[in-house]
Coordinates of C-alpha atoms and ligand atoms in Angstrom, one line a residue:
X1065 CA -8.4 -1.9 19.6
X1066 CA -8.8 -5.3 21.1
X1067 CA -5.4 -5.4 22.6
X1068 CA -6.2 -5.4 26.3
X1069 CA -3.8 -2.5 27.0
X1070 CA -6.1 -0.5 29.3
X1071 CA -8.3 -1.9 32.1
X1072 CA -10.1 -1.0 35.3
X1073 CA -7.7 -1.1 38.3
X1074 CA -9.1 -1.1 41.9
X1075 CA -12.6 -1.6 43.1
X1076 CA -15.7 0.4 43.9
X1077 CA -15.4 4.1 44.2
X1078 CA -11.5 3.9 43.7
X1079 CA -11.7 2.2 40.4
X1080 CA -9.5 4.0 37.8
X1081 CA -8.7 3.3 34.2
X1082 CA -5.0 2.4 33.9
X1083 CA -2.8 0.2 31.8
X1084 CA -4.0 -3.3 32.4
X1085 CA -3.1 -4.8 35.9
X1086 CA -1.5 -1.4 36.9
X1087 CA 1.7 -2.3 34.9
X1088 CA 3.6 0.3 32.8
X1089 CA 1.8 0.8 29.4
X1090 CA 4.9 -0.5 27.6
X1091 CA 4.4 -3.9 29.4
X1092 CA 0.9 -4.3 28.1
X1093 CA -0.3 -5.1 24.5
X1094 CA -0.4 -1.4 23.6
X1095 CA 0.1 -0.9 19.9
X1096 CA 0.7 2.9 20.2
X1097 CA -2.2 3.7 18.0
X1098 CA -3.3 6.8 20.0
X1099 CA -6.9 5.7 20.0
X1100 CA -7.2 6.3 23.7
X1101 CA -6.0 9.9 23.3
X1102 CA -8.5 10.4 20.5
X1103 CA -11.5 9.2 22.6
X1104 CA -10.5 10.4 26.0
X1105 CA -13.5 12.5 27.1
X1106 CA -11.7 14.5 29.7
X1107 CA -8.4 15.5 28.1
X1108 CA -6.4 13.4 30.7
X1109 CA -4.7 11.5 28.0
X1110 CA -2.7 13.6 25.4
X1111 CA 0.0 12.8 22.9
X1112 CA 3.4 14.3 23.1
X1113 CA 3.6 16.8 20.3
X1114 CA 6.6 16.9 17.9
X1115 CA 8.0 20.1 19.3
X1116 CA 10.3 20.9 22.1
X1117 CA 7.9 23.0 24.2
X1118 CA 4.6 21.2 24.9
X1119 CA 2.3 24.3 24.7
X1120 CA -1.2 24.5 23.3
X1121 CA -1.3 25.9 19.7
X1122 CA -4.1 27.2 17.5
X1123 CA -4.2 24.7 14.6
X1124 CA -5.6 24.5 11.2
X1125 CA -7.4 21.2 10.3
X1126 CA -6.9 19.6 6.7
X1127 CA -8.6 16.5 5.5
X1128 CA -5.9 14.1 4.5
X1129 CA -5.7 10.4 3.7
X1130 CA -2.9 8.4 5.3
X1131 CA 0.0 8.0 3.0
X1132 CA 1.4 4.8 4.4
X1133 CA -0.5 1.6 3.7
X1134 CA -3.2 0.7 1.1
X1135 CA -6.1 0.7 3.6
X1136 CA -6.7 4.4 2.9
X1137 CA -7.7 5.7 6.3
X1138 CA -8.9 9.2 6.5
X1139 CA -7.3 11.7 8.9
X1140 CA -7.5 15.3 10.0
X1141 CA -4.0 16.8 9.9
X1142 CA -3.5 19.7 12.3
X1143 CA -0.9 22.4 11.5
X1144 CA 0.4 25.6 13.0
X1145 CA 2.1 27.6 10.2
X1146 CA 4.7 25.3 8.8
X1147 CA 4.6 22.9 11.7
X1148 CA 2.7 19.6 11.6
X1149 CA 1.3 19.2 15.1
X1150 CA -0.8 16.1 15.0
X1151 CA -3.0 13.8 12.9
X1152 CA -6.2 12.5 14.3
X1153 CA -8.6 9.9 12.9
X1154 CA -11.6 11.2 10.9
X1155 CA -14.8 9.6 12.4
X1156 CA -16.4 9.9 8.9
X1157 CA -13.6 8.1 7.2
X1158 CA -15.4 5.5 5.0
X1159 CA -12.6 2.9 5.7
X1160 CA -11.5 3.6 9.2
X1161 CA -14.4 5.2 10.8
X1162 CA -12.5 7.0 13.5
X1163 CA -9.6 4.5 13.9
X1164 CA -5.9 4.9 12.9
X1165 CA -2.8 2.8 13.5
X1166 CA 0.4 4.0 14.8
X1167 CA 1.7 4.8 11.4
X1168 CA -1.1 7.0 10.4
X1169 CA -1.5 8.6 13.9
X1170 CA 2.1 9.5 14.4
X1171 CA 3.9 8.9 11.0
X1172 CA 3.0 12.3 9.6
X1173 CA 6.0 14.0 11.2
X1174 CA 8.4 11.7 9.3
X1175 CA 8.0 14.0 6.3
X1176 CA 9.1 16.9 8.4
X1177 CA 12.2 15.3 9.8
X1178 CA 14.9 17.9 9.4
X1179 CA 18.0 15.6 9.2
X1180 CA 18.9 15.0 5.6
X1181 CA 16.0 16.8 4.3
X1182 CA 16.5 18.0 0.6
X1183 CA 15.5 21.6 0.2
X1184 CA 17.6 22.6 -2.9
X1185 CA 18.5 20.8 -6.1
X1186 CA 21.9 19.1 -6.2
X1187 CA 24.4 18.0 -8.8
X1188 CA 27.2 15.5 -8.5
X1189 CA 30.3 17.0 -10.1
X1190 CA 33.5 14.9 -10.1
X1191 CA 32.0 12.7 -7.3
X1192 CA 31.1 15.7 -5.1
X1193 CA 27.5 16.7 -4.4
X1194 CA 26.9 20.4 -4.6
X1195 CA 23.9 22.7 -4.5
X1196 CA 22.6 23.9 -7.9
X1197 CA 19.8 25.9 -9.4
X1198 CA 16.5 24.3 -10.5
X1199 CA 17.5 25.4 -14.0
X1200 CA 20.9 23.5 -14.0
X1201 CA 19.5 20.4 -12.4
X1202 CA 16.5 20.1 -14.7
X1203 CA 18.4 20.8 -17.9
X1204 CA 21.1 18.3 -16.9
X1205 CA 18.3 15.6 -16.3
X1206 CA 16.6 16.5 -19.7
X1207 CA 19.8 16.4 -21.7
X1208 CA 21.1 13.1 -20.1
X1209 CA 17.8 11.4 -20.7
X1210 CA 17.6 12.6 -24.4
X1211 CA 21.2 11.7 -25.0
X1212 CA 20.8 8.1 -23.6
X1213 CA 17.6 7.7 -25.8
X1214 CA 19.7 8.8 -28.9
X1215 CA 22.6 6.7 -28.1
X1216 CA 20.9 3.4 -26.9
X1217 CA 17.3 3.8 -28.0
X1218 CA 14.3 5.1 -25.9
X1219 CA 14.1 1.6 -24.2
X1220 CA 17.3 2.6 -22.4
X1221 CA 15.5 5.4 -20.6
X1222 CA 13.0 4.7 -17.7
X1223 CA 11.0 6.6 -15.1
X1224 CA 10.3 4.9 -11.7
X1225 CA 7.4 6.4 -9.7
X1226 CA 6.5 5.8 -6.1
X1227 CA 3.2 4.2 -5.2
X1228 CA 2.8 7.0 -2.5
X1229 CA 2.5 9.7 -5.2
X1230 CA -1.0 10.8 -6.0
X1231 CA -2.8 9.4 -8.9
X1232 CA -2.5 12.8 -10.7
X1233 CA 1.3 12.9 -10.0
X1234 CA 1.7 9.4 -11.2
X1235 CA -0.3 10.3 -14.4
X1236 CA 2.1 13.1 -15.1
X1237 CA 5.1 10.8 -14.5
X1238 CA 3.6 8.3 -17.1
X1239 CA 2.8 11.1 -19.5
X1240 CA 6.5 12.2 -19.2
X1241 CA 7.7 8.7 -19.9
X1242 CA 5.3 8.2 -22.8
X1243 CA 6.4 11.3 -24.5
X1244 CA 10.0 10.3 -24.1
X1245 CA 9.2 6.8 -25.3
X1246 CA 10.6 5.6 -22.0
X1247 CA 9.5 2.8 -19.7
X1248 CA 7.5 3.5 -16.6
X1249 CA 7.4 1.3 -13.6
X1250 CA 7.5 1.3 -9.8
X1251 CA 10.1 -0.6 -7.7
X1252 CA 7.2 -1.4 -5.3
X1253 CA 5.1 -3.2 -7.9
X1254 CA 4.8 -6.9 -7.4
X1255 CA 3.3 -9.4 -10.0
X1256 CA -0.3 -10.0 -9.0
X1257 CA -1.0 -13.6 -8.4
X1258 CA -4.7 -13.2 -8.9
X1259 CA -4.3 -12.1 -12.5
X1260 CA -3.4 -15.4 -14.1
X1261 CA -6.4 -17.1 -12.3
X1262 CA -9.1 -14.3 -12.3
X1263 CA -7.7 -11.9 -15.0
X1264 CA -7.8 -9.1 -12.2
X1265 CA -4.9 -7.0 -10.8
X1266 CA -7.1 -5.7 -8.1
X1267 CA -9.0 -6.8 -4.9
X1268 CA -12.3 -8.2 -6.3
X1269 CA -14.1 -7.4 -3.1
X1270 CA -14.3 -4.5 -0.6
X1271 CA -13.5 -4.3 3.1
X1272 CA -17.0 -3.5 4.2
X1273 CA -18.2 -6.9 2.9
X1274 CA -16.1 -8.6 5.6
X1275 CA -18.8 -7.4 8.1
X1276 CA -21.5 -9.6 6.5
X1277 CA -19.6 -12.8 5.5
X1278 CA -19.7 -16.1 7.4
X1279 CA -16.1 -17.3 7.2
X1280 CA -12.9 -15.3 6.7
X1281 CA -9.6 -17.0 5.9
X1282 CA -6.8 -14.6 6.8
X1283 CA -3.9 -16.1 4.8
X1284 CA -0.3 -15.0 5.3
X1285 CA -1.6 -12.1 7.4
X1286 CA 0.9 -9.7 9.1
X1287 CA -1.2 -7.3 11.3
X1288 CA 1.7 -5.0 11.8
X1289 CA 1.6 -4.0 8.0
X1290 CA -2.1 -3.2 8.2
X1291 CA -3.3 -2.8 11.7
X1292 CA -6.6 -1.3 10.8
X1293 CA -7.4 -4.5 8.8
X1294 CA -6.8 -6.5 12.1
X1295 CA -9.4 -4.2 13.7
X1296 CA -11.8 -4.9 10.8
X1297 CA -11.3 -8.7 11.2
X1298 CA -12.0 -8.3 14.9
X1299 CA -15.2 -6.4 14.2
X1300 CA -16.2 -9.1 11.6
X1301 CA -15.6 -11.7 14.3
X1302 CA -17.8 -9.8 16.7
X1303 CA -20.5 -9.6 14.1
X1304 CA -20.4 -13.4 13.8
X1305 CA -17.8 -14.2 11.1
X1306 CA -15.5 -17.2 11.9
X1307 CA -12.0 -15.9 11.3
X1308 CA -9.4 -18.5 10.5
X1309 CA -5.7 -17.3 10.5
X1310 CA -3.4 -19.5 8.3
X1311 CA 0.2 -18.1 8.6
X1312 CA 3.7 -19.7 8.2
X1313 CA 5.8 -20.2 11.4
X1314 CA 7.6 -17.0 12.1
X1315 CA 4.6 -14.9 11.4
X1316 CA 2.8 -15.5 14.7
X1317 CA 0.2 -12.8 15.4
X1318 CA -0.6 -11.0 18.5
X1319 CA -4.0 -9.6 19.4
X1320 CA -6.0 -12.1 17.2
X1321 CA -7.6 -14.0 20.0
X1322 CA -10.9 -13.2 18.2
X1323 CA -9.8 -15.8 15.5
X1324 CA -11.8 -19.1 15.7
X1325 CA -8.7 -21.0 14.7
X1326 CA -5.0 -20.2 14.0
X1327 CA -2.9 -22.5 12.1
X1328 CA 0.9 -22.1 11.7
X1329 CA 2.4 -24.0 8.9
X1330 CA 5.8 -24.5 7.4
X1331 CA 6.8 -21.6 5.1
X1332 CA 5.6 -23.4 1.9
X1333 CA 2.3 -23.7 0.1
X1334 CA 1.8 -27.4 1.5
X1335 CA -1.1 -26.5 3.8
X1336 CA -2.9 -24.4 1.1
X1337 CA -2.5 -27.1 -1.4
X1338 CA -4.2 -29.5 1.0
X1339 CA -7.1 -27.1 1.3
X1340 CA -7.3 -26.8 -2.5
X1341 CA -7.2 -30.6 -2.9
X1342 CA -10.2 -31.1 -0.6
X1343 CA -12.1 -28.4 -2.5
X1344 CA -11.2 -29.9 -5.8
X1345 CA -12.3 -33.3 -4.7
X1346 CA -15.6 -31.9 -3.3
X1347 CA -16.2 -30.2 -6.5
X1348 CA -15.4 -33.3 -8.6
X1349 CA -17.8 -35.4 -6.5
X1350 CA -20.6 -32.8 -6.7
X1351 CA -20.3 -32.7 -10.5
X1352 CA -20.6 -36.5 -10.7
X1353 CA -17.6 -36.6 -13.0
X1354 CA -14.5 -38.6 -12.6
X1355 CA -11.4 -36.7 -11.3
X1356 CA -9.8 -37.2 -14.7
X1357 CA -12.8 -35.8 -16.6
X1358 CA -13.0 -32.9 -14.3
X1359 CA -9.3 -32.2 -14.4
X1360 CA -9.4 -32.3 -18.1
X1361 CA -12.2 -29.8 -18.2
X1362 CA -10.3 -27.5 -15.9
X1363 CA -9.0 -24.7 -18.0
X1364 CA -5.3 -25.0 -17.4
X1365 CA -2.4 -26.8 -15.7
X1366 CA -5.1 -27.3 -13.1
X1367 CA -5.2 -29.6 -10.2
X1368 CA -2.0 -31.6 -10.9
X1369 CA 0.1 -29.5 -8.5
X1370 CA -2.2 -30.3 -5.6
X1371 CA -3.0 -33.9 -6.4
X1372 CA 0.0 -35.3 -4.4
X1373 CA -0.9 -33.4 -1.2
X1374 CA -1.6 -35.5 1.9
X1375 CA -4.5 -33.9 3.5
X1376 CA -4.4 -33.3 7.3
X1377 CA -7.4 -33.3 9.5
X1378 CA -6.9 -29.6 10.1
X1379 CA -6.8 -28.8 6.4
X1380 CA -9.9 -30.9 5.8
X1381 CA -11.8 -29.1 8.6
X1382 CA -10.8 -25.7 7.4
X1383 CA -11.7 -26.5 3.8
X1384 CA -15.1 -27.8 4.9
X1385 CA -15.8 -24.8 7.0
X1386 CA -14.9 -22.5 4.1
X1387 CA -16.6 -24.6 1.5
X1388 CA -19.9 -25.0 3.5
X1389 CA -20.3 -21.3 4.3
X1390 CA -23.0 -19.5 2.3
X1391 CA -20.6 -16.5 2.0
X1392 CA -16.9 -16.7 2.6
X1393 CA -13.9 -14.4 1.9
X1394 CA -10.1 -14.6 2.0
X1395 CA -7.9 -11.7 3.1
X1396 CA -4.2 -11.6 2.1
X1397 CA -1.4 -9.0 1.6
X1398 CA 0.1 -9.0 -1.8
X1399 CA 3.4 -7.7 -0.3
X1400 CA 3.7 -10.5 2.2
X1401 CA 2.4 -13.6 0.4
X1402 CA 4.6 -15.1 -2.3
X1403 CA 3.2 -14.7 -5.9
X1404 CA 2.6 -18.4 -6.3
X1405 CA 0.7 -18.6 -3.0
X1406 CA -1.4 -15.6 -4.2
X1407 CA -2.2 -17.7 -7.3
X1408 CA -3.1 -20.7 -5.1
X1409 CA -5.4 -18.5 -2.9
X1410 CA -7.2 -17.4 -6.2
X1411 CA -7.4 -21.2 -7.2
X1412 CA -9.0 -21.9 -3.7
X1413 CA -11.6 -19.2 -4.2
X1414 CA -12.4 -20.5 -7.7
X1415 CA -12.5 -24.2 -6.6
X1416 CA -14.9 -23.3 -3.7
X1417 CA -17.1 -20.9 -5.9
X1418 CA -16.6 -18.2 -3.3
X1419 CA -15.7 -15.4 -5.9
X1420 CA -17.5 -12.8 -7.8
X1421 CA -20.4 -11.7 -5.6
X1422 CA -20.9 -9.4 -2.6
X1423 CA -19.5 -10.8 0.8
X1424 CA -18.0 -13.7 -1.3
X1425 CA -14.5 -13.3 -2.6
X1426 CA -11.1 -11.9 -1.9
X1427 CA -9.7 -8.8 -0.3
X1428 CA -6.1 -8.3 -1.5
X1429 CA -4.1 -5.7 0.3
X1430 CA -1.6 -4.0 -1.9
X1431 CA 1.8 -2.7 -0.7
X1432 CA 1.3 1.1 -0.5
X1433 CA -1.3 3.9 -0.2
X1434 CA -1.7 4.4 -3.9
X1435 CA -0.4 1.0 -5.4
X1436 CA -3.9 0.5 -6.8
X1437 CA -3.9 4.0 -8.4
X1438 CA -0.7 3.0 -10.3
X1439 CA -2.6 -0.1 -11.6
X1440 CA -5.5 2.0 -12.6
X1441 CA -3.1 4.1 -14.7
X1442 CA -1.6 1.0 -16.2
X1443 CA 1.8 1.3 -14.3
X1444 CA 2.1 -2.3 -13.4
X1445 CA 5.7 -3.1 -14.3
X1446 CA 8.3 -3.6 -11.5
X1447 CA 12.1 -3.6 -11.2
X1448 CA 12.4 -6.1 -14.1
X1449 CA 12.1 -2.9 -16.3
X1450 CA 15.7 -2.1 -15.4
X1451 CA 17.1 -4.5 -18.0
X1452 CA 19.1 -2.3 -20.4
X1453 CA 18.2 1.0 -18.8
X1454 CA 21.1 3.6 -19.0
X1455 CA 19.2 6.8 -17.9
X1456 CA 16.8 6.6 -14.9
X1457 CA 14.6 9.2 -13.2
X1458 CA 13.4 7.9 -9.8
X1459 CA 10.4 9.8 -8.3
X1460 CA 10.1 9.2 -4.6
X1461 CA 11.5 5.7 -4.4
X1462 CA 14.6 4.3 -2.5
X1463 CA 15.4 0.8 -3.7
X1464 CA 18.8 -0.8 -2.9
X1465 CA 21.3 1.1 -4.9
X1466 CA 22.9 -2.1 -6.1
X1467 CA 19.8 -2.5 -8.3
X1468 CA 20.8 0.6 -10.4
X1469 CA 24.5 -0.1 -10.6
X1470 CA 24.4 -0.5 -14.4
X1471 CA 22.6 2.9 -14.9
X1472 CA 24.9 5.6 -16.4
X1473 CA 22.8 8.5 -15.5
X1474 CA 20.6 8.6 -12.4
X1475 CA 18.3 11.5 -11.2
X1476 CA 16.3 11.1 -8.0
X1477 CA 13.5 13.3 -6.7
X1478 CA 12.8 12.7 -3.0
X1479 CA 12.2 14.3 0.4
X1480 CA 15.5 13.3 1.9
X1481 CA 19.0 12.3 1.0
X1482 CA 18.3 8.7 0.7
X1483 CA 20.9 6.0 0.0
X1484 CA 19.8 6.0 -3.7
X1485 CA 20.0 9.8 -3.8
X1486 CA 23.6 9.7 -2.6
X1487 CA 24.4 7.7 -5.8
X1488 CA 22.5 10.2 -8.1
X1489 CA 23.9 12.5 -10.6
X1490 CA 21.1 14.9 -10.0
X1491 CA 19.0 15.3 -6.9
X1492 CA 15.7 17.2 -6.9
X1493 CA 13.7 18.1 -3.8
X1494 CA 10.5 16.0 -3.6
X1495 CA 7.4 16.3 -1.4
X1496 CA 5.6 13.9 1.0
X1497 CA 1.9 13.0 1.4
X1498 CA 1.5 15.8 3.9
X1499 CA 2.1 18.3 1.0
X1500 CA 0.0 16.4 -1.6
X1501 CA -3.2 17.6 -3.2
X1502 CA -5.0 15.0 -5.3
X1503 CA -6.4 11.5 -5.1
X1504 CA -5.3 8.1 -3.8
X1505 CA -7.0 4.9 -4.7
X1506 CA -6.9 2.3 -1.8
X1507 CA -6.7 -1.3 -2.1
X1508 CA -10.4 -1.9 -2.6
X1509 CA -10.4 0.7 -5.4
X1510 CA -11.9 3.5 -3.2
X1511 CA -11.2 6.9 -4.7
X1512 CA -10.3 9.4 -2.1
X1513 CA -9.1 13.0 -2.1
X1514 CA -6.1 14.1 0.1
X1515 CA -5.5 17.7 0.7
X1516 CA -2.2 19.6 1.2
X1517 CA -1.8 20.4 4.9
X1518 CA 1.7 22.0 4.4
X1519 CA 3.4 24.0 1.7
X1520 CA 6.5 22.4 0.5
X1521 CA 9.7 24.1 1.7
X1522 CA 11.4 23.6 -1.6
X1523 CA 8.7 25.5 -3.5
X1524 CA 7.7 22.8 -5.9
X1525 CA 5.3 19.9 -5.3
X1526 CA 6.0 16.6 -7.0
X1527 CA 3.7 17.3 -10.0
X1528 CA 5.4 20.7 -10.5
X1529 CA 8.9 19.1 -10.6
X1530 CA 7.6 16.8 -13.4
X1531 CA 6.0 19.7 -15.3
X1532 CA 9.3 21.6 -15.0
X1533 CA 11.1 18.6 -16.4
X1534 CA 8.7 18.3 -19.3
X1535 CA 9.4 22.0 -20.0
X1536 CA 13.2 21.3 -20.0
X1537 CA 12.6 18.5 -22.4
X1538 CA 10.8 21.0 -24.6
X1539 CA 7.5 19.0 -24.4
X1540 CA 5.6 21.4 -22.0
X1541 CA 2.5 20.2 -20.2
X1542 CA -0.3 22.8 -19.9
X1543 CA -0.8 22.4 -16.2
X1544 CA -0.7 25.4 -14.0
X1545 CA -2.6 23.9 -11.1
X1546 CA -3.7 20.5 -9.7
X1547 CA -7.1 21.2 -11.2
X1548 CA -5.6 21.3 -14.7
X1549 CA -4.3 17.7 -14.3
X1550 CA -7.7 16.6 -13.0
X1551 CA -9.4 18.1 -15.9
X1552 CA -7.0 16.5 -18.4
X1553 CA -7.4 13.1 -16.7
X1554 CA -11.1 13.4 -16.8
X1555 CA -11.0 14.2 -20.5
X1556 CA -8.8 11.2 -21.3
X1557 CA -9.6 8.5 -18.8
X1558 CA -13.2 7.2 -18.5
X1559 CA -12.7 5.5 -15.1
X1560 CA -11.3 8.8 -13.7
X1561 CA -14.1 10.9 -15.1
X1562 CA -16.7 8.5 -13.6
X1563 CA -15.0 8.0 -10.2
X1564 CA -16.9 9.6 -7.3
X1565 CA -15.0 10.8 -4.2
X1566 CA -15.3 8.2 -1.4
X1567 CA -16.7 5.5 -3.7
X1568 CA -15.3 2.2 -5.0
X1569 CA -14.4 2.3 -8.6
X1570 CA -16.2 -0.6 -10.3
X1571 CA -18.0 -2.1 -7.2
X1572 CA -17.6 -5.8 -6.5
X1573 CA -15.6 -7.3 -9.4
X1574 CA -16.6 -10.4 -11.3
X1575 CA -13.6 -12.5 -12.5
X1576 CA -12.6 -11.8 -16.0
X1577 CA -11.8 -15.6 -16.3
X1578 CA -11.5 -18.6 -14.0
X1579 CA -8.5 -20.5 -14.9
X1580 CA -6.8 -22.8 -12.4
X1581 CA -3.0 -22.5 -12.4
X1582 CA -0.4 -25.1 -11.4
X1583 CA 1.3 -23.8 -8.2
X1584 CA 5.1 -23.9 -8.0
X1585 CA 6.8 -25.2 -4.9
X1586 CA 7.6 -21.8 -3.6
X1587 CA 7.6 -20.2 -0.1
X1588 CA 4.4 -19.1 1.5
X1589 CA 5.4 -15.7 2.8
X1590 CA 7.9 -13.6 1.0
X1591 CA 7.6 -9.9 2.1
X1592 CA 8.6 -7.4 -0.6
X1593 CA 11.5 -5.2 0.2
X1594 CA 10.4 -1.7 1.2
X1595 CA 11.4 0.9 -1.5
X1596 CA 10.3 4.0 0.2
X1597 CA 12.3 6.0 2.6
X1598 CA 9.4 7.7 4.3
X1599 CA 7.8 4.4 5.0
X1600 CA 11.1 3.1 6.5
X1601 CA 11.4 6.0 8.9
X1602 CA 7.8 5.8 9.8
X1603 CA 8.3 2.1 10.7
Ligands
SF4_179 S1 -2.4 3.7 22.3 FE1 -3.9 2.3 21.3 S2 -3.4 0.3 22.1 FE2 -2.3 1.7 23.4 S3 -3.6 2.1 25.2 FE3 -4.0 3.7 23.7 S4 -5.8 2.9 22.5 FE4 -4.9 1.1 23.6
SF4_180 S1 -4.0 1.1 8.6 FE1 -2.7 1.9 7.0 S2 -3.9 3.6 6.0 FE2 -4.7 3.1 8.1 S3 -3.6 4.5 9.5 FE3 -2.5 2.6 9.4 S4 -1.0 2.8 7.9 FE4 -2.4 4.4 7.6

């Protein structure tokens, strides 16, 4: 894992593998990924299982995809009856090839946490939450949404869906919203800074390409959020890539000693603007045109926002390294870097020409395991959708309850009694990734199937709750099993019909356009708020 946690202690025949320098493991750089347990050839290292008595159990193995971040690591989840015992990395995983981070390795049990688990529907009556039948909870939700639509117009009704739902569950949520004439959005969606510049709301390149590129700029990179990406950067560095980390102060990274250079800047776009200015001037000089001519030809508000930057030697050096590479890529996290800096990153790629071909472009990490799946379905709106909403159904999200204070009717479907669920008029039991059967589309558009390792205690999976709600709204969906949803999606969505399991939808994407944008004086890093209860407790 490249963290120097374990080492050889002692000499000669007495040498043993121990935490580095014989210190306690917690005093080393250990990132608790469990990889040593996975590869230990003797069984000397074992994880503590999530049960009181540590006894060997016969387990069943299910192929799952990690439901935490957008990398899309493949796992094998081990269960014994209704008990989730452990999750181990799948050596054949196309993204992770046998590696997991702590969230994927040990986060599976979060879904099974007993405290505040919702196992029956609930209604709030006169301010008191009481258990109810599915029939009463679903009818109340349907009637309240219909009456808000009649009273205020269908724009006053909205459905929010979590980016951890499978693509099939999110498809049904959208279908429900469409049939109601309601808005559909996700609190976790963030405006994509690549879109105004490249016309893409997706990572143009794939992660494997990092292994064959020459220079990688990791910009605004927080390894904690996507540890397996740090491992990929380390592997790329070992394969010969020069990795340059450009982060704001306050985002210092551990275990990135493999980087050829690490620059910590103020938390504003100043340093990136300097890099962009050097690239713009190089491009202008190469074209033989005056800066004014070149700027006039640039398709938009162009270079004016970087023209005033005073270029430091460090920025000039990094710009030259990046510009002169035959192949170069940028890696950034959409949920860490501000929207304006994401635009600037796209500008930098356009100015350098490093965009639109294999091993030459951008890998953008999205916030959650199926954020890209929502984009594929056209669910790109975020919390701005709440404007004027009076009746809201929230599927698996837990934003700050203050955000929905103007909503008159709130229904929440989630695994636990979250802070948002406590404010709801109707609470419906939801399911976690460990119960999910369907597809996730990772950040590089890789289409992967996950399988249910556990049956939901409450009886219904998320897709079944949506179908029951459609029934209560008297607009029934003809879905009796996950296969029915898949068949319907294949009939109506070309990209879904053509997607092959394990493959990247669309391959390396060429920009739809290349329009330089003027960059606002914003912050560099601006992490999105987490809107998912399960992600919170995993963290
Ligand atoms: S848990 Fe991960 S980081 Fe810690 S010692 Fe094991 S392999 Fe190394
Ligand atoms: S890197 Fe992301 S997808 Fe992979 S195991 Fe960690 S949290 Fe899960």
